[in-house]
Tab-separated table of C-alpha atoms in Angstrom:
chain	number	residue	atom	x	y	z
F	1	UNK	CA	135.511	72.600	107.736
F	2	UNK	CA	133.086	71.103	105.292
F	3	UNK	CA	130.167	73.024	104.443
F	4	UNK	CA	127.006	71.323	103.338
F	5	UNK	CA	124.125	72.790	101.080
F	6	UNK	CA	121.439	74.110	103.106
F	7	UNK	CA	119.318	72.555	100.221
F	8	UNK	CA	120.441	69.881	98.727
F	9	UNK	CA	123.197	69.073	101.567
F	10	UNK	CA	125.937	68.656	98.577
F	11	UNK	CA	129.643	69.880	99.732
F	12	UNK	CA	129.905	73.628	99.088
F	13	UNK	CA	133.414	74.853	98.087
F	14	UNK	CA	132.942	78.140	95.702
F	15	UNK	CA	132.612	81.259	97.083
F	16	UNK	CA	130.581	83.853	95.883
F	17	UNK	CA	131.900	86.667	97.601
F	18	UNK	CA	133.316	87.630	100.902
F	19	UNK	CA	132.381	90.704	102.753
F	20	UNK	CA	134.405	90.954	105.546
F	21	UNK	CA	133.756	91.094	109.181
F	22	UNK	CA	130.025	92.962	109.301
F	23	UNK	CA	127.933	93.553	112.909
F	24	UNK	CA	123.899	92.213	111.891
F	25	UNK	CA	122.346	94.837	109.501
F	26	UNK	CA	119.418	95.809	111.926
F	27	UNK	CA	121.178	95.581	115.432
F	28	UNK	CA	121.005	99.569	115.987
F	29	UNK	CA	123.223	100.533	118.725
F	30	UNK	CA	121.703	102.964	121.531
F	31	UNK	CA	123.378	105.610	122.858
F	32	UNK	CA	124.433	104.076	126.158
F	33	UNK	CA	126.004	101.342	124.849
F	34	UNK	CA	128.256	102.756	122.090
F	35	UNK	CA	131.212	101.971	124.084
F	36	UNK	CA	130.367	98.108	124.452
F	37	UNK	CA	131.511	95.882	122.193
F	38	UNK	CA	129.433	95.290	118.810
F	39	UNK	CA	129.395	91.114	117.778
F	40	UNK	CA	130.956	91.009	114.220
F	41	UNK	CA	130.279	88.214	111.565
F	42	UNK	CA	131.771	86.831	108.686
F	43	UNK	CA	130.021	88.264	105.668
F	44	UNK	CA	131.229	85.385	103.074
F	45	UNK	CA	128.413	83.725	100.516
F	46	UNK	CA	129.302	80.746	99.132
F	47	UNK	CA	127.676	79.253	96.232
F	48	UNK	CA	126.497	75.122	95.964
F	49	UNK	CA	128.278	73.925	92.693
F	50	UNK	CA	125.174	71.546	92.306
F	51	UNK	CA	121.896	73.395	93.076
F	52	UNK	CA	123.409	76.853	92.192
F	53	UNK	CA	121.942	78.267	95.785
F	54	UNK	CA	123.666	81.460	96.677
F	55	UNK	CA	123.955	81.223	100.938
F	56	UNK	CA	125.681	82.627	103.604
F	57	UNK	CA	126.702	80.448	106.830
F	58	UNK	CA	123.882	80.870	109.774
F	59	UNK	CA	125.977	82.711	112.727
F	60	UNK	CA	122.897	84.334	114.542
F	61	UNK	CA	119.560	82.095	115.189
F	62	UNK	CA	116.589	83.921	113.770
F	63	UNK	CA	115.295	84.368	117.055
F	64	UNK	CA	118.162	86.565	118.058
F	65	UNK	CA	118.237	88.563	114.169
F	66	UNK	CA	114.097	88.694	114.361
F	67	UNK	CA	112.620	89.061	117.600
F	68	UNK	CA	112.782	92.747	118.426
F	69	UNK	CA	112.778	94.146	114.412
F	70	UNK	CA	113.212	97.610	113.275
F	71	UNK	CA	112.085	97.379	109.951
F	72	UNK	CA	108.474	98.654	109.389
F	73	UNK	CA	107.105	98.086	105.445
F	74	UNK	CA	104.459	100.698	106.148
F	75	UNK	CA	107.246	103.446	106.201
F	76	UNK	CA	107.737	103.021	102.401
F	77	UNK	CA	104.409	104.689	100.589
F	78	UNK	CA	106.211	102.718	97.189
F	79	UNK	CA	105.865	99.399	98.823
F	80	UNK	CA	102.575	100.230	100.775
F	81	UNK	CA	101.111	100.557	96.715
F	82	UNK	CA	102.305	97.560	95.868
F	83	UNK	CA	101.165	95.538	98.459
F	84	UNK	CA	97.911	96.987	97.848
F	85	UNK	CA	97.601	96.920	94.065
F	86	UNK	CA	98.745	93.267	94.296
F	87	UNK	CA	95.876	92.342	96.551
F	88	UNK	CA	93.656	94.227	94.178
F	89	UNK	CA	94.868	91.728	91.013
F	90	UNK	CA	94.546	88.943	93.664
F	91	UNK	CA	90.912	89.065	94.656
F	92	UNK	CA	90.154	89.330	91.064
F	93	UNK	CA	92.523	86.698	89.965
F	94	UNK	CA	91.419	83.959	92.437
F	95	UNK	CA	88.170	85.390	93.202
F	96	UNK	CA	89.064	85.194	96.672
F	97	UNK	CA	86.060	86.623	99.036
F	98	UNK	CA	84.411	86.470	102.602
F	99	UNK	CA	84.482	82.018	102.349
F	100	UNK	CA	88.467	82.353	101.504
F	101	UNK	CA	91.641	81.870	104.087
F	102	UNK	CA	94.508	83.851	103.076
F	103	UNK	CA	97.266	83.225	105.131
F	104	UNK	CA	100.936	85.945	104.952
F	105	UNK	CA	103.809	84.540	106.482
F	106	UNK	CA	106.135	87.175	107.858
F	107	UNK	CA	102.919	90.261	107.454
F	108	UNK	CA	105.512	92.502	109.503
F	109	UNK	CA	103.590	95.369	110.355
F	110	UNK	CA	99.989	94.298	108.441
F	111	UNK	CA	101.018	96.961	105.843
F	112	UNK	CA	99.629	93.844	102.810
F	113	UNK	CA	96.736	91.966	104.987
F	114	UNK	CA	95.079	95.439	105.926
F	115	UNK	CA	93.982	95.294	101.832
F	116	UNK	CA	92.454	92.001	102.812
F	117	UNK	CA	90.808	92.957	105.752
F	118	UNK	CA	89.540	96.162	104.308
F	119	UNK	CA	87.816	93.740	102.093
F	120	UNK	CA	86.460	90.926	104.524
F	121	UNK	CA	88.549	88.304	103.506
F	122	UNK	CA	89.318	85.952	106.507
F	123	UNK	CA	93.280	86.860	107.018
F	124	UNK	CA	96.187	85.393	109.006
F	125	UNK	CA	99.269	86.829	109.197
F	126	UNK	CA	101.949	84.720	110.984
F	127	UNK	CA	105.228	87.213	112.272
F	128	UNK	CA	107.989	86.263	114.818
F	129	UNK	CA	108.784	89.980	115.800
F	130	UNK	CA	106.423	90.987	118.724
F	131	UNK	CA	106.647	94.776	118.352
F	132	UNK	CA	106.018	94.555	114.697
F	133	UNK	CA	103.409	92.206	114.863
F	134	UNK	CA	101.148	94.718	117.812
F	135	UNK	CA	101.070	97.387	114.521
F	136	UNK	CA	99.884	95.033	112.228
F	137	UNK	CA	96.999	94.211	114.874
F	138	UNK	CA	96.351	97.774	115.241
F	139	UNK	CA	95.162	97.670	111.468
F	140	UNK	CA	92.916	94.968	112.736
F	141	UNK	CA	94.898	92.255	111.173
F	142	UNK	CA	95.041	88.721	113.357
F	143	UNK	CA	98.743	87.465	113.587
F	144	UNK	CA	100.523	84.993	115.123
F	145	UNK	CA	103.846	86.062	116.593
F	146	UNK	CA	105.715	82.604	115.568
F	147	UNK	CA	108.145	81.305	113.561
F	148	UNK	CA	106.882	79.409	110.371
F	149	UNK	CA	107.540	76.031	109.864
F	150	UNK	CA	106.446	72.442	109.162
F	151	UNK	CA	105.574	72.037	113.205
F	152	UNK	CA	103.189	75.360	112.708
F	153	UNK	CA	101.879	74.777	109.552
F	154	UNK	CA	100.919	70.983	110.957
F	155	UNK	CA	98.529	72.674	114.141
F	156	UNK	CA	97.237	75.757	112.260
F	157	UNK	CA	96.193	72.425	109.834
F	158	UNK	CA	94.943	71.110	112.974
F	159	UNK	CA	92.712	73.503	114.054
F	160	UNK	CA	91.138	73.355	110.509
F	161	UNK	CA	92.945	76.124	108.810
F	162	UNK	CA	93.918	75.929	104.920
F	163	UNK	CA	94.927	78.494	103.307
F	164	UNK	CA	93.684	78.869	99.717
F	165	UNK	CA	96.345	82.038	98.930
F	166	UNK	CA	99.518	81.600	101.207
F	167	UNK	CA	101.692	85.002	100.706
F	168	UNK	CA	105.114	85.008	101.227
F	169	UNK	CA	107.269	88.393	100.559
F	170	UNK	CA	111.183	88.970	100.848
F	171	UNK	CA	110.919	86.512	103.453
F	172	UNK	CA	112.779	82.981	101.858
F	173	UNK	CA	115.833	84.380	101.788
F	174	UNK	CA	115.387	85.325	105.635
F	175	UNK	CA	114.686	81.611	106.628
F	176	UNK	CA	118.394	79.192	107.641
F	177	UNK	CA	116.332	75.981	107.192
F	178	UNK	CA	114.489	76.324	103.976
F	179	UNK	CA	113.621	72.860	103.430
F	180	UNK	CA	111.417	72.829	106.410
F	181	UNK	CA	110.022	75.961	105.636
F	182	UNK	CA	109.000	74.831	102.032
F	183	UNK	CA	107.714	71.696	103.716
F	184	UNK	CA	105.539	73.569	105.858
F	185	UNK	CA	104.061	75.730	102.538
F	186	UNK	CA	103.200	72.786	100.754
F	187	UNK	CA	101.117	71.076	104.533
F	188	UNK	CA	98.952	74.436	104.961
F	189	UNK	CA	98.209	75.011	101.456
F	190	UNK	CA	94.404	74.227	100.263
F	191	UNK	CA	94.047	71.585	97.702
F	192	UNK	CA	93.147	73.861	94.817
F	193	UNK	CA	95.839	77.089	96.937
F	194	UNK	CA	97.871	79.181	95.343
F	195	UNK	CA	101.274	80.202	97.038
F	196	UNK	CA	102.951	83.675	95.834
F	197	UNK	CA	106.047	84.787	97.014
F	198	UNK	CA	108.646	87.485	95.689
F	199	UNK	CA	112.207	88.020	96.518
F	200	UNK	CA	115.274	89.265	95.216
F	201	UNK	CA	116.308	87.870	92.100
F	202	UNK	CA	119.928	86.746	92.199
F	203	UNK	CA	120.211	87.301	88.673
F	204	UNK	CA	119.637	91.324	89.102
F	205	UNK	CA	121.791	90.921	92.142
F	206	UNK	CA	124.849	89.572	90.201
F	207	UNK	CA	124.220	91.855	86.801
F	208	UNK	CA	123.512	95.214	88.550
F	209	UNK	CA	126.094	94.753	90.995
F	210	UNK	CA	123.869	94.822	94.320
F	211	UNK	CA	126.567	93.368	96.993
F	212	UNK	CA	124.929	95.435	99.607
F	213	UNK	CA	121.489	93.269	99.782
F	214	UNK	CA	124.074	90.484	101.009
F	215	UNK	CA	123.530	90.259	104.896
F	216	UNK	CA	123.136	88.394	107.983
F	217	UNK	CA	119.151	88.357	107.677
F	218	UNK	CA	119.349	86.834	104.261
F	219	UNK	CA	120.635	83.511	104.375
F	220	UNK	CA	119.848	82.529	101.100
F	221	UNK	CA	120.126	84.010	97.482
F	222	UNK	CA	117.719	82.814	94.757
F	223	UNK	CA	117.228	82.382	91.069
F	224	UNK	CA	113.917	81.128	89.184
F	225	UNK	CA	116.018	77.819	88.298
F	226	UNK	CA	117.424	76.985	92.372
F	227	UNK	CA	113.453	77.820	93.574
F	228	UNK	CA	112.104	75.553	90.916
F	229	UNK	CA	114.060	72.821	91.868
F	230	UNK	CA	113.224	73.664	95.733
F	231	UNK	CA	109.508	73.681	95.384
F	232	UNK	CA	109.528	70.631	92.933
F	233	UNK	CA	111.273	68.381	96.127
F	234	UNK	CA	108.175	69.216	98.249
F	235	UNK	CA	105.114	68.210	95.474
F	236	UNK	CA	104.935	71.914	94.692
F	237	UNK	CA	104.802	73.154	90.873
F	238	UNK	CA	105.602	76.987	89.781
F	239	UNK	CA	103.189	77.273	87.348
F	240	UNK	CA	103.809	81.311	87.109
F	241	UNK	CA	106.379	83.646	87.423
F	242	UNK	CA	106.375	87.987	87.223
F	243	UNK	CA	109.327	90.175	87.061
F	244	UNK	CA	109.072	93.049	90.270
F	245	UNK	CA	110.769	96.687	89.659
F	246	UNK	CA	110.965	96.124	93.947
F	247	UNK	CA	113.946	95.778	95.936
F	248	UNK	CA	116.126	96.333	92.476
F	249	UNK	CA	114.562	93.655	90.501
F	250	UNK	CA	112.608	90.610	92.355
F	251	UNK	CA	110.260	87.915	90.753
F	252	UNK	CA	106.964	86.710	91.926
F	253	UNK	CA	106.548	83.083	91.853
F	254	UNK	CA	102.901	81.310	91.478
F	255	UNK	CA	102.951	77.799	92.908
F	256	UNK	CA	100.353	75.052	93.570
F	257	UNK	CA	100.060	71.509	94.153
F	258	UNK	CA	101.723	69.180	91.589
F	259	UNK	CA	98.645	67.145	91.477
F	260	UNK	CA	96.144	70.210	90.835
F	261	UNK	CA	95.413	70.441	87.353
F	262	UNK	CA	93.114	73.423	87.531
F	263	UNK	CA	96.043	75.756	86.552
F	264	UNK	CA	98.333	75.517	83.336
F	265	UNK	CA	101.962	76.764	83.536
F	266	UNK	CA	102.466	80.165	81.662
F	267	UNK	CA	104.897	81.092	79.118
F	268	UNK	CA	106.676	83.402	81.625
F	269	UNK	CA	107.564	80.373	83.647
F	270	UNK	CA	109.705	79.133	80.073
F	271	UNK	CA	110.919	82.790	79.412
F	272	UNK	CA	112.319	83.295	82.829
F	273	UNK	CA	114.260	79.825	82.936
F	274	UNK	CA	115.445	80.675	78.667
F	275	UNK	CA	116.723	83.617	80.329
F	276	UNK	CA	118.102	82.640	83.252
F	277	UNK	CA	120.490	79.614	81.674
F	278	UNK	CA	121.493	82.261	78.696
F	279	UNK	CA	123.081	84.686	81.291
F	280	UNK	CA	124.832	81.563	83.040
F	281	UNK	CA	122.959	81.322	86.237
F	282	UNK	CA	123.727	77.599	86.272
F	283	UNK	CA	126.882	78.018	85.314
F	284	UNK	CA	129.862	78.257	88.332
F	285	UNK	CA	132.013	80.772	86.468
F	286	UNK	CA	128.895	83.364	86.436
F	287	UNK	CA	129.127	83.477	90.264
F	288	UNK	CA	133.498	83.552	91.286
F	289	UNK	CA	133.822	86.142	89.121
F	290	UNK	CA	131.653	88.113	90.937
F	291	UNK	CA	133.849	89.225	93.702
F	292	UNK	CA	136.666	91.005	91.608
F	293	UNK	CA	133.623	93.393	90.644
F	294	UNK	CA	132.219	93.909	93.623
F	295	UNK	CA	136.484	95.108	94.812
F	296	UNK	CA	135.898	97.808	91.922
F	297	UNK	CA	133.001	99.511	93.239
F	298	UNK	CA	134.349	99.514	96.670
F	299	UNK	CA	137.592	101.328	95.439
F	300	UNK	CA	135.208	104.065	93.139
F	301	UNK	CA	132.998	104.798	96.520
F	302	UNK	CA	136.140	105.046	98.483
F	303	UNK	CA	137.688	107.097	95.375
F	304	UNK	CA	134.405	109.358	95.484
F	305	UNK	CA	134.399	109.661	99.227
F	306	UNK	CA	137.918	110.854	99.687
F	307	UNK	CA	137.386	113.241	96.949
F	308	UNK	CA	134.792	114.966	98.154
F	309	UNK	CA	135.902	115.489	101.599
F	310	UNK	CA	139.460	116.106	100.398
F	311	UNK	CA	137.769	119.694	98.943
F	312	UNK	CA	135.834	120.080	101.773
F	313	UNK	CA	132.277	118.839	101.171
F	314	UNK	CA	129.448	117.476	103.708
F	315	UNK	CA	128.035	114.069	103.007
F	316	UNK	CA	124.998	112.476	104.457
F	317	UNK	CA	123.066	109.536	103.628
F	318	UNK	CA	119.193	108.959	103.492
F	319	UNK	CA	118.232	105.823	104.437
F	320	UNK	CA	119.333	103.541	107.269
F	321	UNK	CA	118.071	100.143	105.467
F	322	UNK	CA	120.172	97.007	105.961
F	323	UNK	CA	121.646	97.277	102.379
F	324	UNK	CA	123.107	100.230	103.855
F	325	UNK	CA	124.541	98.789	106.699
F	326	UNK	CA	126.423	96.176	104.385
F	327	UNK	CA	127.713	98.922	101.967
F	328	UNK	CA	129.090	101.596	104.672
F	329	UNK	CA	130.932	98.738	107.002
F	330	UNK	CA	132.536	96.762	103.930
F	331	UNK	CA	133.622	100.032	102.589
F	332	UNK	CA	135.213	101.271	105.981
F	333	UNK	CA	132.966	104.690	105.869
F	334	UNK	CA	132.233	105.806	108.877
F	335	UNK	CA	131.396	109.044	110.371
F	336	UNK	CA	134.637	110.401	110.249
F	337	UNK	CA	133.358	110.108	105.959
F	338	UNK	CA	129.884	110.487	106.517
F	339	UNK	CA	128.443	113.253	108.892
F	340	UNK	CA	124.613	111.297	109.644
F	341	UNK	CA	121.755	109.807	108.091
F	342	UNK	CA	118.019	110.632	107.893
F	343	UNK	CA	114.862	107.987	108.400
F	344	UNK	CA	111.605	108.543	108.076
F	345	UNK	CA	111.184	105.428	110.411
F	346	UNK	CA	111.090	106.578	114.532
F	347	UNK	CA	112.204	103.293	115.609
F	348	UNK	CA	115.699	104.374	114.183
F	349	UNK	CA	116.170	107.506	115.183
F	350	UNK	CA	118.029	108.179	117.714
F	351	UNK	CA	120.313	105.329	117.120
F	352	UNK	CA	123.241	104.494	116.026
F	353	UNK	CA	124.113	102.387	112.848
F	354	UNK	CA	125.629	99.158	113.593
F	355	UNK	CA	129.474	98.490	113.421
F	356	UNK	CA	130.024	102.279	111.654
F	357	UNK	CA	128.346	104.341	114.889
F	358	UNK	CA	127.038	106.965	112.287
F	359	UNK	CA	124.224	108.923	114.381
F	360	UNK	CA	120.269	108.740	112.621
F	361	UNK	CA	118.263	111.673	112.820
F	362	UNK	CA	114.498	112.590	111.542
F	363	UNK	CA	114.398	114.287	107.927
F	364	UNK	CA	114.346	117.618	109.454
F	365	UNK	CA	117.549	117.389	110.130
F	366	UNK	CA	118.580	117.417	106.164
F	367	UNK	CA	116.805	121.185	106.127
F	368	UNK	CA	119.018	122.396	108.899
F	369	UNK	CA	122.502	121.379	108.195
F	370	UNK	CA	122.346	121.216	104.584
F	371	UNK	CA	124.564	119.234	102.975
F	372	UNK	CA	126.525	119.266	99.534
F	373	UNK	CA	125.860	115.676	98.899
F	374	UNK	CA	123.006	113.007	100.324
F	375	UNK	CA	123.696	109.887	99.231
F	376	UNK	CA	120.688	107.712	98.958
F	377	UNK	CA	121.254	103.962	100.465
F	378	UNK	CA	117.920	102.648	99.693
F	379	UNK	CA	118.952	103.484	96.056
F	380	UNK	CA	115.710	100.871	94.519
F	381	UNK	CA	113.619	103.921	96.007
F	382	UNK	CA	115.355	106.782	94.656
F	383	UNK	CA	112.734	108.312	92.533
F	384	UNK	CA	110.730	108.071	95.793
F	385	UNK	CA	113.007	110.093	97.793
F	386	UNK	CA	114.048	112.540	95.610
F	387	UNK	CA	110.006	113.441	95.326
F	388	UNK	CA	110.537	113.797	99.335
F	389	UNK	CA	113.326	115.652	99.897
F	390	UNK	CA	113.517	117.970	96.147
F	391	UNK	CA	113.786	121.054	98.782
F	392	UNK	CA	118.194	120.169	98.586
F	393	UNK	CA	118.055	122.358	95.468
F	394	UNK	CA	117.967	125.164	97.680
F	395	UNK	CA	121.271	125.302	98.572
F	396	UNK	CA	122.666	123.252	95.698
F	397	UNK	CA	122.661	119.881	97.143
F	398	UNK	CA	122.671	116.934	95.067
F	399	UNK	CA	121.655	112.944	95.451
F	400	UNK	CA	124.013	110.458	94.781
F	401	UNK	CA	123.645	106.727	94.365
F	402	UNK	CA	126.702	104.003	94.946
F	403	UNK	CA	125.011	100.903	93.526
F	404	UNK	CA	125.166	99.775	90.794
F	405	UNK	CA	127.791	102.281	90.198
F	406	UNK	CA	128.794	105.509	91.997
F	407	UNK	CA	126.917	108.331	90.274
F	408	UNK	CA	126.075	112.042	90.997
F	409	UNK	CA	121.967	112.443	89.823
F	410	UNK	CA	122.214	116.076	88.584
């Protein structure tokens, strides 16, 4: 079967790397249905040998993956602080005030907008998933509960609404047709607007060894270099990029009009792309050799896993994010290897992890079994965790991370 470049629409015959058979990374199974039958994918990323995108075959619509959602942002105090320090440096940046339209597309539970609303700003927020969405309107934050696209972008438009910062985080990787989606950026943005969005960049991905962000959701994988080139079809110039500690290294992209000359490209925008085509992100070799790493770390989790139960210890993990979900199915660990795992999030506990059936408790439950090893699956928040949960010394516990290499942190 011929696959065709969800950008570009070039043949696509590398692959990146291939995952297995994996169940969707947020479809948390409920007690009374752990003896039905869980819908497994193929896992497989392939990479475009022209536009260097990094993207995995759409098997679920995003109605079906985004709907009912389980991840709330607001459960993360780390990313909470971000969001709000970046709308700090925003207002004073743009000088955006009470005459401004800022517009977030995916504002999940209003955990970013609530910054803007604090401070009078006229906000939108635009999110598909319905119970998400009634959270971020309890923070007083107006949303939408659509999909975005060209067709939306064209009534909001319409209806006389421009928006003169249009946000965008971790959520182009989440959309199957991007094209549209970028289409739809460049109709709703104000003549003199300013587009930011972050995401994962695919050159921490591939360097520190992060196979586990690679999941259903995420249909797409990006570099500076394959967004460039994206924006650049639709009239839209990057004129600024940051690089984000967040979800194990992500940029921030600045974009505007190609036509408004009101803002001159940075020297981060040159640095990033020097970068980038040093470590060989447009070159194919950089991306098949990939896999035979990603078959190491497997076999040193598995090694480490076997180990420790072979002399008797308890493991646990804290977390239940999606990256975990990717890790503990690929890997074959399930709770025959790994007893439960903690969240601070209510909406998963209770359940069951997809595909592995590994039970999720509350924190609390850390305290009364006390085990020799929690391994932490949200490992880009580790510092954050380990300031949560320091009361394992007790008893001699200790955190362990498997990504980007299996390590004990004594």
């Amino acid at each position: 079967m011929e696959r065709l470049c969800r950008f570009c629409n070039m043949t696509v015959k590398e692959s990146f790397v291939d995952l297995g058979l994996s169940p969707l990374s947020n479809s948390f199974v409920h007690e009374n249905n752990l003896n039905k039958r869980n819908n497994f994918y193929p896992l497989h990323t392939y990479v475009c040998g022209h536009c260097f995108l990094v993207q995995l075959e759409e098997f679920e619509s995003p109605d079906e993956i985004f709907t009912d959602y389980v991840y709330f942002s607001s459960y993360s105090e780390s990313w909470v602080e971000h969001a709000r320090t970046y709308v700090e440096a925003m207002v004073e940046m743009f000088g955006l005030d009470s005459n401004s339209q800022v517009v977030e597309i995916a504002c999940n539970d209003g955990y970013l907008l609530q910054f803007m609303v604090e401070k009078q700003i006229p906000s939108l927020g635009i999110e598909p998933a319905r119970n998400v969405a009634e959270e971020a309107r309890k923070k007083g934050v107006t949303v939408l509960t659509e999909f975005f696209g060209f067709d939306l972008a064209s009534n909001l438009v319409k209806q006389g609404t421009k928006a003169d910062l249009l946000i965008g985080n971790n959520v182009l990787a989440h959309v199957p047709n991007i094209n549209d989606f970028i289409k739809g950026m460049k109709q709703i943005l104000s003549d003199r607007g300013v587009i930011t969005m972050e995401f994962p960049h695919l050159l921490r991905l591939i360097e520190q060894n992060q196979f586990d962000t690679i999941y259903h959701e995420h249909f797409s994988y990006l570099s500076f270099l394959t967004v460039k080139s994206m924006f650049a079809e639709y009239g839209l110039t990057l004129f600024d990029v940051e690089e984000l500690t967040t979800h194990g290294g992500s940029l921030r992209i600045y974009a505007k009009h190609e036509d408004d000359h009101t803002k001159s490209i940075t020297e981060n925008v040159n640095r990033i792309e020097s970068i980038e085509i040093q470590k060989g992100i447009q070159c194919i070799q950089t991306y098949t050799t990939f896999a035979d790493r990603v078959k190491q770390i497997k076999r040193n989790i598995l090694h480490f896993v076997v180990d420790a139960k072979n002399q008797g210890k308890s493991i646990v993990g804290y977390g239940a994010p999606a990256k975990g979900n990717t890790l503990l199915n690929y890997c074959g660990i399930g709770k025959d290897m790994m007893d439960y795992v903690v969240d601070r999030n209510p909406a998963k506990q209770g359940l069951y992890l997809p595909g592995t059936h590994i039970p999720v408790f509350d924190i609390g439950h850390i305290y009364e079994t006390k085990p020799d090893y929690i391994v932490i699956m949200p490992w880009n928040l580790k510092e954050e965790i380990i300031g949560q949960i320091s009361f394992i010394r007790d008893w001699g516990g200790q955190f362990v991370v498997w990504i980007p290499e299996v390590e004990v942190l004594h």
